[in-house]
Tab-separated table of C-alpha atoms in Angstrom:
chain	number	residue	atom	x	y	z
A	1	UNK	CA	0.000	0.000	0.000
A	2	UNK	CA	1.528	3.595	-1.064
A	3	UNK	CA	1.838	6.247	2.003
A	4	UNK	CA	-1.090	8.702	2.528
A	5	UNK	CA	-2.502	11.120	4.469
A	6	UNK	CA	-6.271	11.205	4.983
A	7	UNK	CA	-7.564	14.707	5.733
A	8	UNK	CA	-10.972	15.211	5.811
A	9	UNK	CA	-13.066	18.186	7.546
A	10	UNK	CA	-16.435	17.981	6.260
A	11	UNK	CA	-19.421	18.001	8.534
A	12	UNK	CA	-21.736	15.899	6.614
A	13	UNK	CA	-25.599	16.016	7.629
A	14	UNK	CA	-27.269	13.728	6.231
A	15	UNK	CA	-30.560	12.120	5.281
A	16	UNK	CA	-34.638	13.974	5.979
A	17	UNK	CA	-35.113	17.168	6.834
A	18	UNK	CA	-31.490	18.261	7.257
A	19	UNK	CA	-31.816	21.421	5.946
A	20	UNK	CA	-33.786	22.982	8.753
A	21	UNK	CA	-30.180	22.280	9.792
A	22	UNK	CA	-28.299	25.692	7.993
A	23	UNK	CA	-29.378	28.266	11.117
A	24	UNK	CA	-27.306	26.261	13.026
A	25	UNK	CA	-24.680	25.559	10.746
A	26	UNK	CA	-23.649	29.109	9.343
A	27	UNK	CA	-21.531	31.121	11.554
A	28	UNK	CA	-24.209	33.725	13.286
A	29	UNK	CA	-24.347	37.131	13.126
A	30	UNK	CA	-22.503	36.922	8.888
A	31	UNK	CA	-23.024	37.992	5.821
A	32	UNK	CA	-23.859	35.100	3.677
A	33	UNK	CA	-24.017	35.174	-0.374
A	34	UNK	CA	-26.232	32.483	-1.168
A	35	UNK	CA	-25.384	30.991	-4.923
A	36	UNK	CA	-27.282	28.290	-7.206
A	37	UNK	CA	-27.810	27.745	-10.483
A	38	UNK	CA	-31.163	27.769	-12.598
A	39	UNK	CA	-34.541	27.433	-11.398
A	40	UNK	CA	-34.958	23.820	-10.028
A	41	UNK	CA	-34.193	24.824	-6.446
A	42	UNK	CA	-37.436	27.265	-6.684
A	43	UNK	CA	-39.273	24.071	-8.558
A	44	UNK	CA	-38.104	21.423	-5.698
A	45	UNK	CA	-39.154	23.798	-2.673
A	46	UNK	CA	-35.315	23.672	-1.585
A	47	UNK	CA	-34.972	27.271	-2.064
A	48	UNK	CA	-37.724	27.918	0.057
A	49	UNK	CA	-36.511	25.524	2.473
A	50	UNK	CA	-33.015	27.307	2.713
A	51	UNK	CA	-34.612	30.394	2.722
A	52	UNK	CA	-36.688	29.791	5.966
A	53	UNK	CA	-33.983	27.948	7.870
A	54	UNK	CA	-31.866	31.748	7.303
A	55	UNK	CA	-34.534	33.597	8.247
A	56	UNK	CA	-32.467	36.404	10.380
A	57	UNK	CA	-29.358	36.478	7.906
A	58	UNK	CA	-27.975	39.125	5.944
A	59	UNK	CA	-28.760	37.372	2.790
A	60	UNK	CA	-27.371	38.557	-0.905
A	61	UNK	CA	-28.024	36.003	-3.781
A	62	UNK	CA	-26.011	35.173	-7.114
A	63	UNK	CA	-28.091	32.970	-9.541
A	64	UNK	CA	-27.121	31.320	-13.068
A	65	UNK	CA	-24.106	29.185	-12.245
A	66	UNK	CA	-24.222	27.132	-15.397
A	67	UNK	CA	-23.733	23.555	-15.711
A	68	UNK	CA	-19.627	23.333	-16.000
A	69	UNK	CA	-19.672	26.422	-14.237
A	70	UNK	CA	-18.098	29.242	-16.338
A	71	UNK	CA	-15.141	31.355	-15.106
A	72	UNK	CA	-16.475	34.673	-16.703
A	73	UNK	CA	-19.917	33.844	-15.061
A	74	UNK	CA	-18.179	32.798	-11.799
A	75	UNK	CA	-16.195	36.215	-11.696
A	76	UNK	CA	-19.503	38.388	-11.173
A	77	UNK	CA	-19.869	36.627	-7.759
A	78	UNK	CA	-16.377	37.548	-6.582
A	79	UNK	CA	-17.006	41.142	-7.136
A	80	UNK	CA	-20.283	40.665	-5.612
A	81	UNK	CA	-18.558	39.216	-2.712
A	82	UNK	CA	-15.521	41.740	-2.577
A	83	UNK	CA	-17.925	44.549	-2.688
A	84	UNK	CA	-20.181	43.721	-0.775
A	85	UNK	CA	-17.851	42.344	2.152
A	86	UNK	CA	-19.728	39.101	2.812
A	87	UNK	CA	-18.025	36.504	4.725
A	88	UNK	CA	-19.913	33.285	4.620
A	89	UNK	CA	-21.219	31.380	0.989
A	90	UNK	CA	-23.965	28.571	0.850
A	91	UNK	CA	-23.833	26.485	-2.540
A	92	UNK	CA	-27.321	25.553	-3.308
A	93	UNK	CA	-26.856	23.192	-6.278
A	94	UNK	CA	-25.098	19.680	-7.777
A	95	UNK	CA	-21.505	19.733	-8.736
A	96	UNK	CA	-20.952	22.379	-11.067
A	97	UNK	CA	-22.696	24.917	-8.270
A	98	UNK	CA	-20.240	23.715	-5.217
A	99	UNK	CA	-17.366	23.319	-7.882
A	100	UNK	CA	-18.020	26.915	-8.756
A	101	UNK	CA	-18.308	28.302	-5.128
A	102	UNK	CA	-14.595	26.697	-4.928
A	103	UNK	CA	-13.357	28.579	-7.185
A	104	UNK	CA	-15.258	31.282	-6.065
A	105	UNK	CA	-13.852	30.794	-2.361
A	106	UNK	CA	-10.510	31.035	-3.556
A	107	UNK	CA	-10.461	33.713	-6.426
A	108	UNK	CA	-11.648	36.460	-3.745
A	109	UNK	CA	-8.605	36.815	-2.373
A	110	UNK	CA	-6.384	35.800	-4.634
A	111	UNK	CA	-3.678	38.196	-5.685
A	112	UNK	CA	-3.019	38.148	-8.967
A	113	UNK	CA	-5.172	36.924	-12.254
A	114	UNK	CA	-7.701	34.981	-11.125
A	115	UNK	CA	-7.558	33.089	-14.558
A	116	UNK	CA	-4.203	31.691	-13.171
A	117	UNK	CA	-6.316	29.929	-10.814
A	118	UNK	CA	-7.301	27.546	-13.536
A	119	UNK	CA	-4.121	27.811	-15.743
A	120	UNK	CA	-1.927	27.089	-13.251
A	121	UNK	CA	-3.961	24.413	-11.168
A	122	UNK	CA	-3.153	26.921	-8.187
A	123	UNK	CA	-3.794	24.743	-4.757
A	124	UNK	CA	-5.381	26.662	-2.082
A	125	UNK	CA	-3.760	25.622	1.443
A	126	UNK	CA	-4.622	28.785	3.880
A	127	UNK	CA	-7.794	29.041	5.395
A	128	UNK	CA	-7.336	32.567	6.180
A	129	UNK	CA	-7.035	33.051	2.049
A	130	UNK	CA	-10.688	31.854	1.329
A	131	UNK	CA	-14.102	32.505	1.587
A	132	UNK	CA	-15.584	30.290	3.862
A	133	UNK	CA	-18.917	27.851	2.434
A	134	UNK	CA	-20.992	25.457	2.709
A	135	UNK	CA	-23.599	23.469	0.797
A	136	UNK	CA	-26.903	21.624	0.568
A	137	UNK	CA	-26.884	19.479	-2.182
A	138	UNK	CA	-29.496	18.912	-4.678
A	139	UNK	CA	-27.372	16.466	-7.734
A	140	UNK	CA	-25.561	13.810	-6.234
A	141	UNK	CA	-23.183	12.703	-9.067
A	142	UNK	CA	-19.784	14.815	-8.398
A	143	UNK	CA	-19.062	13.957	-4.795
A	144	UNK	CA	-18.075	17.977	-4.405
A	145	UNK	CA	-20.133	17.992	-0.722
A	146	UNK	CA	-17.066	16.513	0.452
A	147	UNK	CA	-14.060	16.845	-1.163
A	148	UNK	CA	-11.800	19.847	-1.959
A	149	UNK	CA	-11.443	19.608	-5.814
A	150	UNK	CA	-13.086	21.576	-8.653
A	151	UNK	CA	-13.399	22.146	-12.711
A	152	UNK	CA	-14.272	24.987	-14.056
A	153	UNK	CA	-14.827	26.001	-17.517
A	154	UNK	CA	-13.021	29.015	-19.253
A	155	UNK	CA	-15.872	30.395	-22.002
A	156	UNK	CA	-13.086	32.578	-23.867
A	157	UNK	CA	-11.101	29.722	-25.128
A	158	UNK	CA	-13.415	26.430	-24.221
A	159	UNK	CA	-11.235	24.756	-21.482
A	160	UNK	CA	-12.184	22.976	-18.431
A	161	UNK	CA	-9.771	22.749	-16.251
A	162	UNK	CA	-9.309	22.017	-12.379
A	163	UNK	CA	-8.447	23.904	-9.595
A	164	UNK	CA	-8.344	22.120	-5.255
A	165	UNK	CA	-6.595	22.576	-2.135
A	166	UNK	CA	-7.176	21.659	1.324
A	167	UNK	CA	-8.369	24.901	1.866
A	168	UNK	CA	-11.207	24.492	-0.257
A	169	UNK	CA	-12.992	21.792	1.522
A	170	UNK	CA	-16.844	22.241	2.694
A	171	UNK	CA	-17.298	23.100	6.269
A	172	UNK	CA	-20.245	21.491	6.306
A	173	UNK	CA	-22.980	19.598	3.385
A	174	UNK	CA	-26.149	18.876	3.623
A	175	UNK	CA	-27.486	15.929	1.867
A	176	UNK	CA	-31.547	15.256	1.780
A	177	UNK	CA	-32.157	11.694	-0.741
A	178	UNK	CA	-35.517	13.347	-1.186
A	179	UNK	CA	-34.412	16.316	-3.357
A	180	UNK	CA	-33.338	14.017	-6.069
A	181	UNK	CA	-37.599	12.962	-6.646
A	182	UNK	CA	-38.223	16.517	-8.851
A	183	UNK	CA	-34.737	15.251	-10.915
A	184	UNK	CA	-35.679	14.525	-14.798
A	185	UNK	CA	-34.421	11.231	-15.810
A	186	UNK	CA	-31.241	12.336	-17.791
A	187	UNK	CA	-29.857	13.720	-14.452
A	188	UNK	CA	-30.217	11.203	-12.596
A	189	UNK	CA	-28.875	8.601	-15.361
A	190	UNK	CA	-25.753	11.164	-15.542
A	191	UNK	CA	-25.393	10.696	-11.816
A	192	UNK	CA	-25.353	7.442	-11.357
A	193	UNK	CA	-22.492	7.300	-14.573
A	194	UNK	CA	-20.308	9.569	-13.132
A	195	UNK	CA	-20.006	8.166	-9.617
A	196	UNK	CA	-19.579	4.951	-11.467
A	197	UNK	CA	-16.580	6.340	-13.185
A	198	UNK	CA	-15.274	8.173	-10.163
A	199	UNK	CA	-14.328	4.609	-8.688
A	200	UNK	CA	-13.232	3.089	-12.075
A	201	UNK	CA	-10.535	5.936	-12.467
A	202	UNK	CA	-9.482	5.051	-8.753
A	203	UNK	CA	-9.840	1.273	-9.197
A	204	UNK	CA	-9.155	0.530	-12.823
A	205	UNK	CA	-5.115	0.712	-12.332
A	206	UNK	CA	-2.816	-2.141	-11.735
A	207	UNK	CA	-3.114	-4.842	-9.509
A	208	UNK	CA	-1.447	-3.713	-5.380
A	209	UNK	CA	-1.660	-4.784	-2.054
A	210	UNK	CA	-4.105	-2.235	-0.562
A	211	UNK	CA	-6.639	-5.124	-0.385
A	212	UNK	CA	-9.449	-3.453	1.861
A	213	UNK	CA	-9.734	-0.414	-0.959
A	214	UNK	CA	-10.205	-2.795	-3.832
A	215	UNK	CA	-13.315	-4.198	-1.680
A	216	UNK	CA	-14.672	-0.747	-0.980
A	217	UNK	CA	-14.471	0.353	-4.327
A	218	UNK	CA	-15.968	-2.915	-5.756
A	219	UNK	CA	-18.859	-2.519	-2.928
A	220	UNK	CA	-19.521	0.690	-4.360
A	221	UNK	CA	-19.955	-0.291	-7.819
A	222	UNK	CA	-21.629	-3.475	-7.078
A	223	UNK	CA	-24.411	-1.393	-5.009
A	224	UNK	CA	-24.456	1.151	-8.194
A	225	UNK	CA	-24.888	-1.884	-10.044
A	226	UNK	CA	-27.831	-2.902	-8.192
A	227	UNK	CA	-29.441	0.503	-7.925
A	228	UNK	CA	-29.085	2.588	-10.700
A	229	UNK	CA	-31.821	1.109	-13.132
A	230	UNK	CA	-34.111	1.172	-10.658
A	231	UNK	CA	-33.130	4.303	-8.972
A	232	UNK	CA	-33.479	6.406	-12.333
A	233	UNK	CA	-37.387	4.891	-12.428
A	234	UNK	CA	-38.116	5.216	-8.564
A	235	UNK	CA	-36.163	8.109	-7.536
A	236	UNK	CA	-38.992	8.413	-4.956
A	237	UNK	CA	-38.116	5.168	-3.127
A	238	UNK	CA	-35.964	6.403	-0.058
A	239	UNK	CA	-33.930	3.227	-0.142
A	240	UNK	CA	-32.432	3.555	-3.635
A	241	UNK	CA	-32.212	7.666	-3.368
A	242	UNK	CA	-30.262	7.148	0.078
A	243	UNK	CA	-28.235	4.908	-1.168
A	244	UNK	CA	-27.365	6.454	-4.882
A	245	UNK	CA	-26.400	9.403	-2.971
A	246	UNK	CA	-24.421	8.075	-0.293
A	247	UNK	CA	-22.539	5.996	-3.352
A	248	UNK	CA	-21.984	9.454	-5.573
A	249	UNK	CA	-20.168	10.593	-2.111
A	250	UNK	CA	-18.272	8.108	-1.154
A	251	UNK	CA	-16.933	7.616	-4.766
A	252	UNK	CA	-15.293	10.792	-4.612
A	253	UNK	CA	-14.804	12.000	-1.170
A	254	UNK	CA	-10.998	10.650	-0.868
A	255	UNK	CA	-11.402	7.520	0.738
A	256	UNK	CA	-10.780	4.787	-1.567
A	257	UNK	CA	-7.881	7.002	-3.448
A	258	UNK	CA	-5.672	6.862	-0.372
A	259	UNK	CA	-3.295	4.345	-0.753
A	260	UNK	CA	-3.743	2.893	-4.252
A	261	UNK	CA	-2.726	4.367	-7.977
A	262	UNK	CA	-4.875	6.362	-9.758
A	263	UNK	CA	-5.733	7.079	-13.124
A	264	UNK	CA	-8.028	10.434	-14.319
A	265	UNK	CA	-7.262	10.150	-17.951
A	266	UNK	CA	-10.732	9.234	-18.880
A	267	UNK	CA	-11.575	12.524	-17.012
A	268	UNK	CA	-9.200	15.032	-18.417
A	269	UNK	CA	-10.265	13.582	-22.024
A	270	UNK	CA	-13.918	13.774	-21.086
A	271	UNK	CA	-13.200	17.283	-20.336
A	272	UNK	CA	-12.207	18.446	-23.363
A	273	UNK	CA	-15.179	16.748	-25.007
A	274	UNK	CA	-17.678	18.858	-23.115
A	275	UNK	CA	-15.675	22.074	-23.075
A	276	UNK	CA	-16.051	21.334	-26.957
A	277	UNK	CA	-19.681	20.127	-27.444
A	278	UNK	CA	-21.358	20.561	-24.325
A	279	UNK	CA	-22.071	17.046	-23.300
A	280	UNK	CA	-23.012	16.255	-20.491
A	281	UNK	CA	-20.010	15.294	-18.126
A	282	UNK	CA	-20.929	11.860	-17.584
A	283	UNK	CA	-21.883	11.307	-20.855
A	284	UNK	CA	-18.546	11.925	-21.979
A	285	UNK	CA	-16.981	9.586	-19.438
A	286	UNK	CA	-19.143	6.752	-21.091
A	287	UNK	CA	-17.961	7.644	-24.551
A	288	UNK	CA	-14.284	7.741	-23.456
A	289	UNK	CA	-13.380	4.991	-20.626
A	290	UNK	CA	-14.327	1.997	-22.431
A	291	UNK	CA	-12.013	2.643	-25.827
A	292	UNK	CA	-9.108	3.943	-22.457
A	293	UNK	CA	-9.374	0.368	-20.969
A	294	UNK	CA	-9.271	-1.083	-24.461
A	295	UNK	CA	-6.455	0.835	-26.048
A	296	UNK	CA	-4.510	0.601	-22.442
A	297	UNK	CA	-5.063	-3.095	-22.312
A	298	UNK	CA	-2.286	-4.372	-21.672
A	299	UNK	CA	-1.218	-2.512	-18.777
A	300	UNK	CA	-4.908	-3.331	-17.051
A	301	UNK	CA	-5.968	-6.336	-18.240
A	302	UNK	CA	-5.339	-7.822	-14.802
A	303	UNK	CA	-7.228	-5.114	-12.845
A	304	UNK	CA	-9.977	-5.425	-15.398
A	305	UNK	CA	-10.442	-8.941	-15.163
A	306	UNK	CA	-10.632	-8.987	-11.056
A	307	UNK	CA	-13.053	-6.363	-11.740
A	308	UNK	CA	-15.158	-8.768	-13.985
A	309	UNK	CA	-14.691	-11.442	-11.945
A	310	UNK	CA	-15.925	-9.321	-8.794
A	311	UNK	CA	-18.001	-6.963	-9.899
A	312	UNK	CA	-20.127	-8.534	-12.687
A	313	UNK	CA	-19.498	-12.482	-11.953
A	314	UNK	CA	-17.606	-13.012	-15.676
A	315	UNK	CA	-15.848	-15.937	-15.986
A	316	UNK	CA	-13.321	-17.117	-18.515
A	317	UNK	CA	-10.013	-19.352	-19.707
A	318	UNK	CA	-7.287	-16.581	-19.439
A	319	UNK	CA	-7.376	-13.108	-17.830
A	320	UNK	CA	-7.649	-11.432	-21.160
A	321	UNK	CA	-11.184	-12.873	-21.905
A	322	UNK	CA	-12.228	-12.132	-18.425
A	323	UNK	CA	-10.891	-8.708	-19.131
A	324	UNK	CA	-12.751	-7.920	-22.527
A	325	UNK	CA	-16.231	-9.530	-20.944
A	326	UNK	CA	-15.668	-6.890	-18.196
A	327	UNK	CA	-15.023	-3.987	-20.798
A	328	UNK	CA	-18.205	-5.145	-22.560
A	329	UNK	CA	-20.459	-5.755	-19.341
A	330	UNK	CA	-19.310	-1.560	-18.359
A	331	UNK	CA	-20.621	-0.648	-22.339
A	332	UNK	CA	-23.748	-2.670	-21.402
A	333	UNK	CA	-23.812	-1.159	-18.280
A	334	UNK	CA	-23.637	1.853	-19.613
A	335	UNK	CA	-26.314	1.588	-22.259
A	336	UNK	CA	-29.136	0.158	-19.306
A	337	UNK	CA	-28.478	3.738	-18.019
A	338	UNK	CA	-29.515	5.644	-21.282
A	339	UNK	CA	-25.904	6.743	-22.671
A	340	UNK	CA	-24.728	7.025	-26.150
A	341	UNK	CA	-21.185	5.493	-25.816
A	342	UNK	CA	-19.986	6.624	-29.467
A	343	UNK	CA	-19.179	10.835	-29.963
A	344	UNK	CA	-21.178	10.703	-33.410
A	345	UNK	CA	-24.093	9.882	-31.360
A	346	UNK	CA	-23.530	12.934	-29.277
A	347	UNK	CA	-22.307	15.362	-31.954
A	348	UNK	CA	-21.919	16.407	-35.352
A	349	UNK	CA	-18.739	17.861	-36.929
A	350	UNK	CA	-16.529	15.929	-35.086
A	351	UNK	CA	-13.820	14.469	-37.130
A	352	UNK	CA	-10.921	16.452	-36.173
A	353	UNK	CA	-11.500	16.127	-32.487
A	354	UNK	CA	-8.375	14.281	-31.526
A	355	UNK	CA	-6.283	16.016	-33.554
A	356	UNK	CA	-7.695	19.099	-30.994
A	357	UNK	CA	-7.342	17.314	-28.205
A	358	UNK	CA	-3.600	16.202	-28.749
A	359	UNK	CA	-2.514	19.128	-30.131
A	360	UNK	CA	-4.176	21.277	-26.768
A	361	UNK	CA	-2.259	18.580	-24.476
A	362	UNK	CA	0.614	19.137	-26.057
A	363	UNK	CA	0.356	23.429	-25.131
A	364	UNK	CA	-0.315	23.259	-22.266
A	365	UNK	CA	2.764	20.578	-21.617
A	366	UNK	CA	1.068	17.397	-20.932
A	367	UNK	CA	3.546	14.648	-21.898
A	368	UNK	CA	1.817	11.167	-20.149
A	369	UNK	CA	-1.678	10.406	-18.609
A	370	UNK	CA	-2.613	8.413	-16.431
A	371	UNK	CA	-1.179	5.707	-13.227
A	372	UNK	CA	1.824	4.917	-15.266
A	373	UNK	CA	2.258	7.914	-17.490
A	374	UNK	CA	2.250	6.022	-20.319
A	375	UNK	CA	-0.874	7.298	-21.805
A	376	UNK	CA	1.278	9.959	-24.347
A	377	UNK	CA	-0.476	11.888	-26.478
A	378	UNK	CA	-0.386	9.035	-29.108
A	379	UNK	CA	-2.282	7.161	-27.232
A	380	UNK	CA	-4.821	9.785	-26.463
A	381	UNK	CA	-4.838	10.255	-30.182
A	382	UNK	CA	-5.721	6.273	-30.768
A	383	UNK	CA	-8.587	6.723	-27.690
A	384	UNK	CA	-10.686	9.489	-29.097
A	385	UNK	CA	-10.562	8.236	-32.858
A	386	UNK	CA	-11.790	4.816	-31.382
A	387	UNK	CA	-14.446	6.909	-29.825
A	388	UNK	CA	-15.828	8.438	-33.193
């Protein structure tokens, strides 16, 4: 098992109700900007929820954070916040609302161009250099209630890139299953993919000796597995919405990444794909992980066939067959939750999208992807062209 160090701050209240919560969560007697995005929170009666448990806050609010929150968007609310000297944020939102509160957090004080931020991957470490914030979740899919990472998308030049820092952690999330009952379909579909992924890009590596994370991460899936289909369908059956959420958090809220490789390519190309077209984030994770595991096969064939073998019960004469059946049982997989794992079924005018994407890695000096740096831009090429 690799070293770690497991740092975690996040008060995490969870389950009915919770939101009554906030009066006694936000510090008293601040200024609090509350932020969300577009008009579900009014639809869902969270809004109003929020809105009663602050009654006796200074309140200011900053609406229209976008799905893949945009920088130029994101920038109005830290001149809100700078002028208006307010000391205390509440994201009220999924993952692209929290992921933009990050980077709002951090860009207030930041000294310098707050685009840097972003180019730079600049980690925030000081508490005393942020906004503080917290958030009440209404899209579990991103695991940003509890974790300290964030992407962002620059409009100007169509990048999404990331920004963290320990700094940048929630003091506190609140999590209610029942907001997810007013979701439509897609989102929820979306949600269940990108957790999914989250644990494949932690678990999908090499074979290690950090025994007890392999089982966590398979757990996760398997119960993903189980649920999803039937969560999409029934999102008002407390049982699957309790458990789809506490999946989408616990597949991204550092646990099962300490101690073990990692990968992220499927990620950074899935960015790019959405910065380009505007697909959904999930949706490009579908398109691009299974053509990763099968162009990278050789360096995971092992991990992908104890996934099989674990995960979806494949058997088989070698580990490569057990591999490919698990590759195909993920497409499958996939497919029962409503995505379109090829780009040309997700966009037109895409043939010289690799050539893009390499040539973008390239600027901005990335030589190798992924847990062995051996995904080179090649390779990356030979990925999105299988995607097509």
């Amino acid at each position: 098992m690799l070293n770690f160090e497991l740092y975690n701050p996040v008060n995490y209240v969870f389950g009915k109700g919770q939101i009554e919560k906030l009066s006694s969560l936000v510090p008293k007697n601040t200024k609090v900007l509350l932020a969300y995005g577009g008009g579900s929170i009014f639809k869902n009666g969270v809004y109003d929820q929020v809105k009663q448990a602050l009654a006796g806050f200074e309140l200011v609010e900053f609406g229209g954070i976008e799905p893949n929150p945009r920088f130029e968007t994101l920038m109005k609310a830290v001149h809100l916040i700078r002028e208006q000297n307010i000391e205390f944020i509440v994201a009220i939102g999924g993952g692209s609302v929290i992921d933009g509160v990050k980077f709002i957090s951090g860009a207030v004080r930041y000294q310098g161009d707050e685009i840097e931020i972003l180019k730079k991957k600049v980690l925030f470490t000081d508490l005393t250099q942020v906004i503080p914030f917290g958030t009440v979740l209404t899209l579990p899919a991103t695991g940003s209630e509890m974790n300290s990472g964030a992407v962002v998308t620059i409009g100007a030049t169509q990048e999404k890139l990331v920004l963290g820092g320990s700094a940048l952690f929630p003091k506190f999330s609140i999590v209610d299953p029942t907001v997810i009952t007013s979701l439509p379909k897609r989102q929820l579909q979306n949600g269940v993919v990108d957790a999914f992924t989250h644990v494949l890009e932690q678990y999908l590596t090499y074979t290690h000796d950090a025994l007890l994370q392999d089982r966590i991460a398979e757990s996760i899936l398997q119960t993903l597995v189980e649920i999803g289909p039937r969560v999409v369908e029934q999102p008002t059956d407390y049982k699957l919405a309790s458990n789809f959420v506490w999946c989408a958090t616990m597949a991204l809220n550092g646990l099962i990444q300490k101690g073990v490789p990692s990968d992220w390519a499927t990620h950074m190309i899935g960015h790019e794909l959405t910065a380009l077209y505007e697909i959904d984030h999930a949706r490009t994770l579908a398109i691009i992980g299974p053509n990763l595991y099968r162009v990278m096969f050789e360096t995971k064939k092992d991990k992908l066939a104890q996934y099989g073998e674990r995960v979806w019960n494949v058997t088989g004469n070698s580990i490569e067959e057990k591999a490919h059946k698990a590759i195909e049982k993920t497409v499958d997989f996939y497919h029962t939750m409503g995505m379109k794992t090829k780009l040309s079924d997700n966009a037109t005018a895409y043939e010289n999208t690799a050539d893009f994407i390499v040539k973008r890695f390239e600027e901005r000096g990335w030589k190798a992807l992924g847990e062995r740096q051996n995904i080179t831009p090649e390779k990356v090429r030979e990925i999105v062209e299988m995607s097509y």
